[in-house]
XYZ file of C-alpha atoms in Angstrom:
673
model
C 226.572 126.532 29.691
C 222.905 126.367 30.536
C 220.553 127.618 27.878
C 223.334 128.162 25.354
C 221.549 126.406 22.494
C 218.271 127.939 23.326
C 219.656 131.442 23.655
C 221.438 131.146 20.277
C 218.251 130.007 18.591
C 216.289 133.026 19.932
C 219.046 135.611 19.331
C 218.187 135.918 15.642
C 214.622 136.882 16.509
C 215.867 139.510 18.972
C 218.264 141.045 16.465
C 215.628 141.157 13.831
C 213.262 143.181 15.971
C 216.045 145.579 16.912
C 217.072 146.137 13.299
C 213.630 147.435 12.374
C 213.252 149.874 15.289
C 213.071 152.933 13.058
C 210.010 151.770 10.997
C 207.331 154.431 10.841
C 203.972 153.614 12.390
C 201.724 151.373 10.435
C 198.090 151.259 11.599
C 197.360 147.866 13.069
C 194.041 146.694 11.563
C 191.063 146.699 13.756
C 190.534 142.992 13.218
C 193.964 142.258 14.664
C 192.666 143.437 18.039
C 189.079 142.224 17.602
C 189.745 138.541 16.694
C 189.789 135.857 19.410
C 193.495 135.165 20.285
C 194.931 131.909 19.009
C 195.716 130.905 22.569
C 195.188 132.359 26.057
C 194.512 131.324 29.706
C 197.334 128.697 29.604
C 198.182 126.546 32.626
C 199.820 123.249 33.564
C 198.537 120.540 35.960
C 200.158 120.091 39.390
C 201.562 116.747 38.214
C 203.014 118.315 35.095
C 201.200 115.943 32.749
C 198.555 118.271 31.227
C 198.455 121.715 29.698
C 195.115 123.486 29.266
C 194.266 126.621 27.357
C 191.453 128.479 25.690
C 192.114 128.630 21.934
C 190.412 129.996 18.865
C 187.903 127.342 17.752
C 189.099 125.543 14.585
C 187.154 126.727 11.501
C 185.717 129.777 13.298
C 188.143 132.244 11.731
C 189.002 133.427 15.253
C 185.373 134.385 15.980
C 184.839 131.789 18.656
C 186.708 129.989 21.491
C 187.379 126.432 22.283
C 188.900 124.444 25.179
C 192.194 122.676 24.381
C 194.100 120.088 26.455
C 197.554 118.670 25.657
C 198.853 115.459 27.159
C 202.512 116.140 27.821
C 203.406 112.496 27.635
C 202.236 112.549 24.055
C 202.652 116.166 22.992
C 203.112 115.403 19.337
C 199.565 114.043 19.170
C 198.235 117.608 19.520
C 195.470 118.816 21.786
C 191.975 117.464 22.537
C 189.673 120.311 21.483
C 186.094 121.116 22.426
C 184.560 124.194 20.759
C 182.248 126.504 22.710
C 178.569 125.716 22.481
C 175.859 127.830 20.839
C 175.102 129.567 24.153
C 177.952 128.968 26.632
C 181.346 130.319 25.479
C 184.675 129.369 27.050
C 186.476 132.439 28.481
C 189.094 130.860 30.825
C 190.467 127.486 31.882
C 192.860 125.940 34.452
C 194.533 122.552 34.817
C 194.145 121.413 38.364
C 195.318 117.899 39.322
C 194.011 114.316 39.346
C 193.415 114.665 35.622
C 190.798 117.339 36.148
C 190.321 120.612 34.311
C 188.343 123.653 35.356
C 186.690 125.602 32.479
C 184.884 128.871 32.806
C 181.998 129.571 30.429
C 179.785 132.669 29.920
C 176.546 133.292 28.139
C 173.929 135.995 27.637
C 171.010 135.656 30.050
C 167.839 137.588 30.544
C 165.647 137.054 33.623
C 164.910 137.942 37.179
C 168.108 137.879 39.351
C 166.358 138.454 42.612
C 169.694 139.357 44.217
C 171.635 136.423 42.779
C 174.527 138.202 41.058
C 175.405 141.699 39.961
C 172.476 143.668 38.676
C 168.942 144.736 39.718
C 167.251 142.661 42.365
C 163.751 143.479 41.000
C 162.410 142.990 37.509
C 164.044 141.309 34.509
C 167.744 142.038 33.839
C 169.745 141.727 30.699
C 173.158 140.385 31.743
C 175.615 137.541 31.414
C 175.952 134.459 33.621
C 179.291 132.797 34.214
C 179.735 129.221 35.336
C 182.646 126.917 36.127
C 182.741 123.360 34.778
C 184.879 120.282 35.581
C 186.018 117.976 32.855
C 188.860 115.550 32.226
C 191.746 115.310 29.781
C 189.520 113.772 27.114
C 186.693 116.297 27.654
C 184.388 113.267 27.984
C 181.778 115.277 29.930
C 181.288 118.646 31.493
C 179.714 118.946 34.945
C 179.021 122.154 36.806
C 182.063 122.497 39.022
C 181.796 121.469 42.681
C 177.996 121.613 42.560
C 176.499 118.104 42.651
C 177.284 116.951 46.200
C 178.082 120.366 47.763
C 174.624 121.652 47.109
C 173.062 118.688 48.879
C 174.686 119.579 52.132
C 171.965 121.616 53.703
C 171.248 124.651 51.464
C 167.860 126.077 50.731
C 166.009 126.101 47.370
C 166.582 129.875 47.057
C 170.314 129.363 47.634
C 170.397 126.563 45.076
C 168.748 128.879 42.541
C 171.426 131.513 43.199
C 174.129 128.884 42.686
C 172.519 127.937 39.308
C 172.367 131.552 38.194
C 175.561 133.019 39.583
C 178.053 130.094 39.470
C 179.917 131.184 42.646
C 182.117 128.161 43.373
C 185.885 128.663 43.448
C 189.051 126.885 44.682
C 190.113 128.287 48.090
C 193.125 125.940 48.617
C 194.818 123.516 46.309
C 196.098 121.160 49.046
C 199.253 120.353 47.018
C 200.196 117.365 49.150
C 196.776 115.696 48.608
C 196.701 114.119 45.151
C 192.953 114.030 45.020
C 191.298 116.880 46.892
C 190.977 120.612 46.996
C 189.084 123.039 49.298
C 186.308 124.906 47.562
C 184.469 128.041 48.536
C 180.819 128.373 47.640
C 179.609 131.948 47.934
C 175.922 132.565 48.779
C 174.964 135.653 46.830
C 172.073 136.345 49.082
C 173.897 136.403 52.409
C 177.386 137.102 50.952
C 178.764 134.396 53.220
C 180.585 131.310 52.162
C 180.536 127.578 52.779
C 183.786 125.615 52.544
C 184.018 122.045 51.400
C 186.777 119.417 50.973
C 186.100 118.186 47.458
C 187.497 114.955 45.938
C 188.239 115.578 42.320
C 188.168 111.829 41.407
C 184.938 110.842 43.175
C 183.145 114.207 43.293
C 182.448 113.620 46.985
C 182.221 116.742 49.172
C 182.377 117.145 52.903
C 181.448 120.436 54.639
C 184.359 121.886 56.558
C 182.773 125.015 57.924
C 180.300 127.817 57.240
C 181.115 131.458 57.679
C 179.019 132.855 60.545
C 180.398 136.129 61.693
C 183.928 135.348 60.672
C 185.478 134.646 57.289
C 188.484 132.610 56.392
C 191.625 134.747 55.957
C 194.190 131.886 55.602
C 193.683 128.131 55.015
C 196.516 125.752 55.744
C 197.566 124.319 52.390
C 198.760 121.188 54.149
C 195.422 120.005 55.602
C 192.788 122.561 54.755
C 192.376 123.788 58.328
C 191.433 127.460 58.758
C 194.414 129.123 60.504
C 193.222 132.730 60.417
C 189.762 134.240 60.529
C 188.520 137.815 60.246
C 185.334 139.344 61.644
C 183.926 142.882 61.236
C 182.604 144.654 64.288
C 180.749 147.973 64.493
C 182.567 150.548 66.661
C 181.309 154.117 67.126
C 180.300 154.923 63.590
C 183.160 152.933 61.978
C 183.918 149.252 61.488
C 186.784 147.336 62.898
C 188.356 144.217 61.280
C 189.337 141.846 64.031
C 191.750 139.023 63.221
C 191.428 135.701 64.996
C 194.347 133.203 64.878
C 193.889 129.531 65.850
C 195.881 128.583 68.859
C 197.831 125.460 67.915
C 197.698 124.175 71.535
C 194.063 124.832 72.411
C 192.499 124.781 68.996
C 190.651 127.990 69.900
C 190.567 131.177 67.795
C 192.016 134.122 69.638
C 191.716 137.876 68.793
C 195.003 139.569 68.048
C 194.789 143.334 68.705
C 198.096 144.011 66.916
C 196.367 142.907 63.679
C 193.102 144.718 64.238
C 192.429 147.635 61.907
C 189.554 149.915 61.054
C 187.969 150.170 57.660
C 188.514 153.902 57.722
C 192.266 153.449 58.120
C 192.317 151.317 55.017
C 195.571 149.532 55.600
C 196.572 146.871 53.148
C 196.844 143.642 55.141
C 196.624 140.064 53.890
C 197.906 136.706 55.125
C 200.045 135.112 52.481
C 201.161 131.930 54.208
C 202.759 130.422 57.280
C 206.426 129.510 57.951
C 206.023 125.984 59.438
C 209.460 125.984 60.984
C 208.764 128.969 63.217
C 204.990 129.208 63.201
C 205.146 132.795 62.041
C 202.824 134.136 59.409
C 203.742 136.015 56.200
C 201.705 139.270 56.198
C 201.678 141.670 53.299
C 200.912 145.140 54.630
C 201.526 148.864 54.238
C 201.135 149.607 57.936
C 204.790 150.579 58.321
C 205.729 152.161 54.971
C 204.277 153.736 51.901
C 204.971 150.608 49.830
C 203.415 147.312 50.905
C 206.021 144.786 52.139
C 206.072 141.278 53.648
C 206.548 141.025 57.385
C 206.568 138.066 59.741
C 203.831 138.096 62.413
C 204.544 135.887 65.492
C 201.329 134.720 67.060
C 203.102 133.833 70.334
C 204.749 137.222 70.919
C 201.856 138.953 69.010
C 204.350 141.208 67.247
C 205.402 141.984 63.703
C 209.090 141.581 62.722
C 211.033 144.794 63.159
C 212.161 144.601 59.516
C 210.341 143.283 56.458
C 211.070 139.800 55.193
C 210.684 141.065 51.593
C 210.438 144.652 50.415
C 210.991 146.821 47.353
C 211.736 150.515 48.000
C 209.926 151.592 44.787
C 207.026 149.202 44.440
C 204.349 147.378 46.409
C 204.905 143.661 47.086
C 201.733 141.994 45.892
C 202.384 138.315 46.501
C 204.748 135.591 47.448
C 205.314 132.045 46.097
C 205.630 129.179 48.583
C 206.866 125.740 47.675
C 204.204 123.147 46.930
C 206.248 119.932 46.582
C 207.239 117.678 49.494
C 210.884 118.776 49.200
C 210.175 122.497 49.520
C 206.684 122.643 50.952
C 205.777 126.083 52.312
C 209.322 127.408 51.789
C 209.573 131.001 50.409
C 210.568 130.620 46.809
C 210.028 134.105 45.467
C 207.955 137.296 45.601
C 206.060 139.389 43.100
C 206.166 143.155 42.999
C 204.122 145.813 41.163
C 206.866 147.237 39.007
C 206.313 148.851 35.623
C 205.319 145.383 34.482
C 204.518 142.891 37.280
C 207.655 140.823 37.949
C 208.612 137.920 40.240
C 212.057 137.743 41.878
C 212.992 134.200 42.650
C 214.865 133.540 45.925
C 215.228 129.817 45.087
C 218.574 129.579 43.201
C 217.429 126.759 40.832
C 214.256 128.695 39.773
C 216.256 131.971 39.524
C 218.687 130.155 37.219
C 215.843 129.145 34.925
C 214.405 132.665 34.942
C 217.750 134.315 34.143
C 218.495 131.915 31.372
C 215.142 132.707 29.724
C 215.607 136.394 30.323
C 218.844 136.230 28.368
C 217.080 134.526 25.512
C 214.247 137.007 25.307
C 215.920 140.304 26.068
C 213.192 142.475 24.430
C 210.287 141.102 26.509
C 209.204 139.960 29.936
C 209.441 136.212 30.760
C 206.829 134.889 33.209
C 207.100 131.389 34.634
C 203.501 130.233 34.697
C 203.870 126.697 36.136
C 206.658 124.215 36.752
C 207.040 120.748 38.264
C 209.052 119.860 41.327
C 212.429 119.272 39.705
C 212.012 122.008 37.005
C 212.245 119.440 34.164
C 209.045 120.865 32.759
C 208.388 124.608 32.825
C 205.478 126.435 31.227
C 206.358 130.076 30.493
C 205.070 133.144 28.707
C 206.936 135.937 26.866
C 205.383 139.304 26.302
C 205.811 143.071 26.385
C 203.820 146.179 25.683
C 204.688 145.660 21.988
C 204.621 141.836 22.001
C 201.333 139.959 22.556
C 201.771 136.889 24.818
C 203.506 133.789 23.404
C 203.606 130.486 25.326
C 206.377 127.904 25.491
C 207.132 124.612 27.192
C 210.741 124.191 28.426
C 211.906 120.617 28.876
C 215.050 119.574 30.783
C 216.110 123.246 31.035
C 217.260 123.488 27.464
C 214.705 122.354 24.835
C 211.839 124.827 24.242
C 208.640 124.038 22.386
C 206.428 126.792 21.061
C 202.820 126.127 22.245
C 201.361 129.101 20.496
C 201.289 132.842 19.903
C 198.225 134.707 20.998
C 198.174 137.136 18.140
C 200.812 136.165 15.569
C 199.247 138.403 12.935
C 200.436 141.538 14.864
C 203.902 142.628 13.667
C 205.666 143.824 16.790
C 208.389 145.430 14.686
C 205.755 148.125 13.832
C 205.079 148.843 17.551
C 207.006 150.747 20.135
C 207.334 149.490 23.758
C 205.567 151.628 26.354
C 207.722 153.308 28.980
C 207.172 154.368 32.615
C 207.306 158.160 33.101
C 206.686 160.439 36.113
C 205.368 163.976 36.136
C 204.243 166.450 38.911
C 200.662 167.308 39.474
C 199.863 170.966 40.180
C 199.965 170.371 43.963
C 203.373 168.688 43.725
C 202.296 165.050 43.941
C 204.376 162.672 41.865
C 202.216 160.919 39.282
C 203.452 157.854 37.379
C 202.280 157.342 33.791
C 202.642 154.774 31.030
C 203.601 156.462 27.739
C 203.174 154.702 24.341
C 204.468 156.555 21.279
C 204.165 155.796 17.568
C 207.016 153.673 16.353
C 209.898 155.622 14.853
C 208.726 159.032 16.180
C 211.466 161.462 17.345
C 211.046 164.810 19.061
C 212.495 166.555 16.067
C 209.450 165.285 14.079
C 207.300 167.656 16.032
C 204.525 167.342 18.617
C 201.871 164.641 18.108
C 198.103 164.388 18.401
C 197.578 162.804 21.775
C 195.130 160.706 23.718
C 194.966 160.716 27.492
C 193.783 157.185 28.455
C 192.870 156.778 32.158
C 192.291 153.250 33.458
C 189.151 151.944 35.088
C 188.609 151.050 38.742
C 189.592 153.563 39.920
C 191.295 151.209 42.331
C 193.353 149.537 39.579
C 196.468 150.376 37.558
C 198.192 150.008 34.253
C 201.537 148.388 33.390
C 204.005 148.608 30.549
C 203.077 145.037 29.548
C 200.688 143.945 26.785
C 197.300 145.624 27.273
C 194.568 143.078 26.611
C 192.161 145.871 25.459
C 194.556 146.721 22.711
C 193.830 150.416 23.028
C 197.291 151.859 23.647
C 198.820 150.226 20.601
C 195.744 150.672 18.492
C 196.009 154.361 18.980
C 199.766 154.644 18.863
C 199.920 152.789 15.582
C 197.630 155.449 14.163
C 200.077 158.214 15.041
C 198.789 159.231 18.431
C 200.857 159.581 21.575
C 199.079 157.800 24.403
C 199.478 158.583 28.096
C 197.911 156.349 30.715
C 198.045 158.496 33.899
C 198.311 156.559 37.146
C 196.290 159.263 38.896
C 195.777 159.474 42.613
C 193.412 156.666 43.656
C 195.481 154.142 41.511
C 196.520 150.993 43.348
C 200.011 149.435 43.387
C 201.981 152.651 43.406
C 202.014 153.150 47.185
C 199.646 154.042 49.912
C 199.963 157.830 49.647
C 198.962 157.941 45.955
C 196.101 155.461 46.552
C 194.536 157.342 49.478
C 194.959 160.724 47.792
C 192.141 159.816 45.475
C 189.505 159.591 48.195
C 186.417 161.732 47.463
C 188.315 163.480 44.581
C 186.279 162.140 41.615
C 186.260 164.846 38.982
C 188.516 167.039 41.143
C 192.159 166.345 41.999
C 191.930 162.908 40.322
C 190.933 164.814 37.205
C 193.655 167.401 37.677
C 196.201 164.607 37.471
C 194.975 163.700 33.997
C 194.920 167.310 32.796
C 198.441 167.835 34.300
C 199.662 164.816 32.321
C 198.420 166.465 29.156
C 200.270 169.690 30.140
C 203.402 167.805 30.850
C 203.341 166.131 27.460
C 203.052 169.547 25.827
C 206.013 170.867 27.917
C 208.062 167.894 26.726
C 207.373 168.624 23.067
C 205.438 165.345 22.745
C 201.825 166.554 22.542
C 200.433 169.254 20.300
C 198.540 171.613 22.612
C 195.509 171.993 20.389
C 195.256 168.254 19.466
C 194.606 166.390 22.663
C 191.647 164.031 23.411
C 190.641 161.994 26.490
C 189.327 158.439 26.205
C 188.483 156.022 28.972
C 186.324 153.121 29.934
C 184.348 152.503 33.208
C 185.956 154.866 35.683
C 187.994 156.107 32.675
C 184.639 156.727 31.083
C 183.699 158.869 34.071
C 186.930 160.822 33.587
C 186.012 161.461 29.927
C 182.462 162.565 30.963
C 183.865 164.771 33.695
C 186.290 166.426 31.264
C 183.329 167.369 29.113
C 181.855 169.674 31.809
C 185.008 170.976 33.443
C 186.092 174.522 32.514
C 189.341 175.260 30.700
C 189.552 171.719 29.368
C 192.861 170.801 27.649
C 190.978 168.405 25.390
C 189.384 168.889 21.939
C 186.981 166.023 22.599
C 186.088 163.152 24.926
C 185.271 159.453 24.317
C 183.527 157.719 27.260
C 183.097 153.923 27.282
C 180.628 152.572 29.810
C 181.199 155.723 31.878
C 179.672 156.720 35.179
C 177.765 159.974 34.793
C 175.492 160.116 37.809
C 178.131 160.033 40.578
C 175.652 160.396 43.485
C 173.625 157.359 42.365
C 176.793 155.239 42.024
C 178.177 156.196 45.418
C 174.936 155.204 47.119
C 174.857 151.722 45.481
C 178.543 151.021 44.925
C 178.474 147.294 45.754
C 176.141 144.530 46.699
C 178.350 143.997 49.704
C 177.444 146.421 52.558
C 181.004 146.494 53.864
C 182.370 147.179 50.380
C 180.012 150.099 50.151
C 181.464 151.405 53.347
C 185.073 150.577 52.457
C 185.109 152.027 49.010
C 181.660 153.564 48.368
C 182.256 156.516 50.729
C 185.340 157.467 48.659
C 183.133 157.794 45.549
C 182.348 161.510 45.846
C 183.394 164.652 44.236
C 182.084 166.574 41.172
C 178.976 164.955 39.745
C 178.824 165.462 35.974
C 175.013 165.001 35.860
C 174.644 167.962 38.089
C 176.770 170.068 35.724
C 175.587 169.167 32.229
C 174.889 172.895 31.517
C 178.674 173.420 31.611
C 179.466 170.983 28.790
C 182.041 172.631 26.479
C 183.638 169.946 24.298
C 182.167 167.314 22.007
C 181.715 163.774 23.366
C 181.251 160.223 22.041
C 179.504 157.896 24.451
C 179.761 154.052 23.901
C 177.861 151.585 26.078
C 176.868 147.957 26.021
C 173.249 147.078 26.586
C 174.077 144.147 28.924
C 176.197 146.238 31.208
C 174.980 145.779 34.819
C 178.046 147.217 36.568
C 177.562 150.628 35.028
C 174.031 150.500 33.654
C 173.219 152.116 30.319
C 171.172 154.918 31.861
C 174.433 156.706 32.804
C 175.319 157.278 29.115
C 171.703 157.836 27.985
C 171.042 160.484 30.658
C 174.313 162.304 30.093
C 173.757 162.295 26.334
C 170.319 163.737 26.785
C 171.695 166.349 29.174
C 174.421 167.684 26.893
C 173.297 166.978 23.252
C 171.750 170.451 22.889
C 174.916 172.099 24.314
C 177.785 170.279 22.495
C 178.118 167.871 19.625
C 177.309 164.459 21.225
C 176.896 160.982 19.928
C 175.649 157.871 21.728
C 176.494 154.352 20.384
C 174.800 151.364 22.124
C 176.485 148.016 21.361
C 174.067 145.083 21.446
C 174.807 142.148 23.845
C 178.041 143.752 25.213
C 178.731 143.324 28.926
C 180.863 145.674 31.025
C 183.965 143.602 31.433
C 186.370 141.743 29.054
C 186.362 139.463 27.242
C 184.068 140.895 24.541
C 182.919 139.304 21.318
C 184.850 140.245 18.143
C 181.850 142.150 16.946
C 181.909 144.286 20.056
C 185.556 145.268 19.500
C 184.908 146.007 15.764
C 182.103 148.385 16.579
C 183.952 150.123 19.417
C 187.278 150.499 17.635
C 185.674 151.685 14.382
C 183.712 154.311 16.231
C 186.809 155.471 18.100
C 188.944 155.621 14.955
C 186.342 157.569 12.938
C 185.519 159.927 15.816
C 189.115 160.939 16.441
C 189.814 161.346 12.764
C 186.713 163.305 11.815
C 184.761 164.688 14.790
C 187.228 165.495 17.548
C 187.277 169.261 17.503
C 187.450 171.291 14.320
C 188.548 168.996 11.538
C 189.409 165.973 13.795
C 192.362 165.307 15.990
């Protein structure tokens, strides 16, 4: 029986974790979340001969990262390792093909951006710059990715400077049937238009394919790099219309398809995921016809969608499909990914599904994700994780022998953690709100209600899952005895069109009601103690914590705002560098502005902000602190050299988590939470 030996070997681990399910919560040390993971960002090359990852640099005590590459033809030799430099730090990596590796590095940078990248266009800016580098299996040299020849093909000096600062090259198409080349996209930060090149990974030669001029590439043929679908944006009577142009296979001309046209105001999800070469029909992921996004065929000849979806899930959005990349199954539909409680892929291909099901049987207490695999499935790279299990990476050979590549955080004892669960509750207006609930391990209702933290996600066009949270916040708090609810408030993506659109222009209003109603639901369920509830969030979640501070009749004893928006009017007017993004999303960023209501502050607040945050600049926290500090107990902590987005340095985590822990224990309401 397939996987019999492997399943038996793993069963002991599964039973051991189940046997300790009643252990009382043990606070996970701050350092367990702060340290650099042992291994992350793991991938396998297209040929199945290399594995690449970012690891903790040897000798750094998990304070710094390194790039690691394993040769699968000589796995026992161990990886080639290159530590991060003094300035540029590895944050992600990917094995491509032709023996080439893409490594992403980031460093602090202070200077004049002049419109090149996120941040102020005038004056000096404290920020981070991120660049992509190409290297080989031996890490013999690191060259800025796709830059040398591509830049020489007719770009100005100003554009070259933007490329140097912003590092905007990315792979647009892998061309899996071409052993040497990929299609790269080079974004011009000044014009926000892109140039596309065919790039030879062995010779570094680049040839310009096309430049965006009024229309952008919506789908590139993975067989030959030809642009199959383009999109253009046209102004129409106060709104904007996205027109879709499909290349006519007979004439070579691009033709507008009205059936695919949509307005920005309508905000339908619509993306081209591939083409079925046998029929010439396109796979389109859209929510035009139902609340949940599904995959439909679009026939360019009849100019009609299929009457029924090709792939759908009645409860969750479809967010992607997997098409074959080997000659034997090229462009065939192998599986689809849906936005369930934890993102999951269902494999339509019977051989891949057999592998998935065998691994699922071996790791019953966690989610198994197939990261990469070769054509005959003789080599499979996979990850196991759950909301209580940090990611662990394995290599499966010949469908039976598994080799442990590494555990991201082996120092965390998952037996002391409880897996999050998906819950639902009703908002005051009757809307169904999903939520992710993480409870202290071993807690039972008969033990009595718990101190509770409401933890809204950022975005707000984002969502949470029941999987491992890279911030560490849910388990950090739950292991300290708090119930943690992550409300998927209106405006959250991935839970259907109705919930997503319901958040428009409701910042601090109905979006905020959803969080307060989640707290009330926890009280009604006997989970939360009514007089021991706090709200903590980061980015948009920080806005929610700031808004809670000035709303009347707050259910919270205190608020903690990380990198929170306070001046809503200023953010809405400058939501994005991209003019269309400002129209698309910026006009939804309205509601109750906390900076206009500071005199209503009624609960204490802790504000935490990085001084290199250009997405939500520091003035938001500084101005709000100054506006409320004479009305409520307020504290502002500025963390040096911290950007807005993950990954952060270990010292950033230590400062933040220490402040959160101490504030909840000592300063959240009378006597602490």
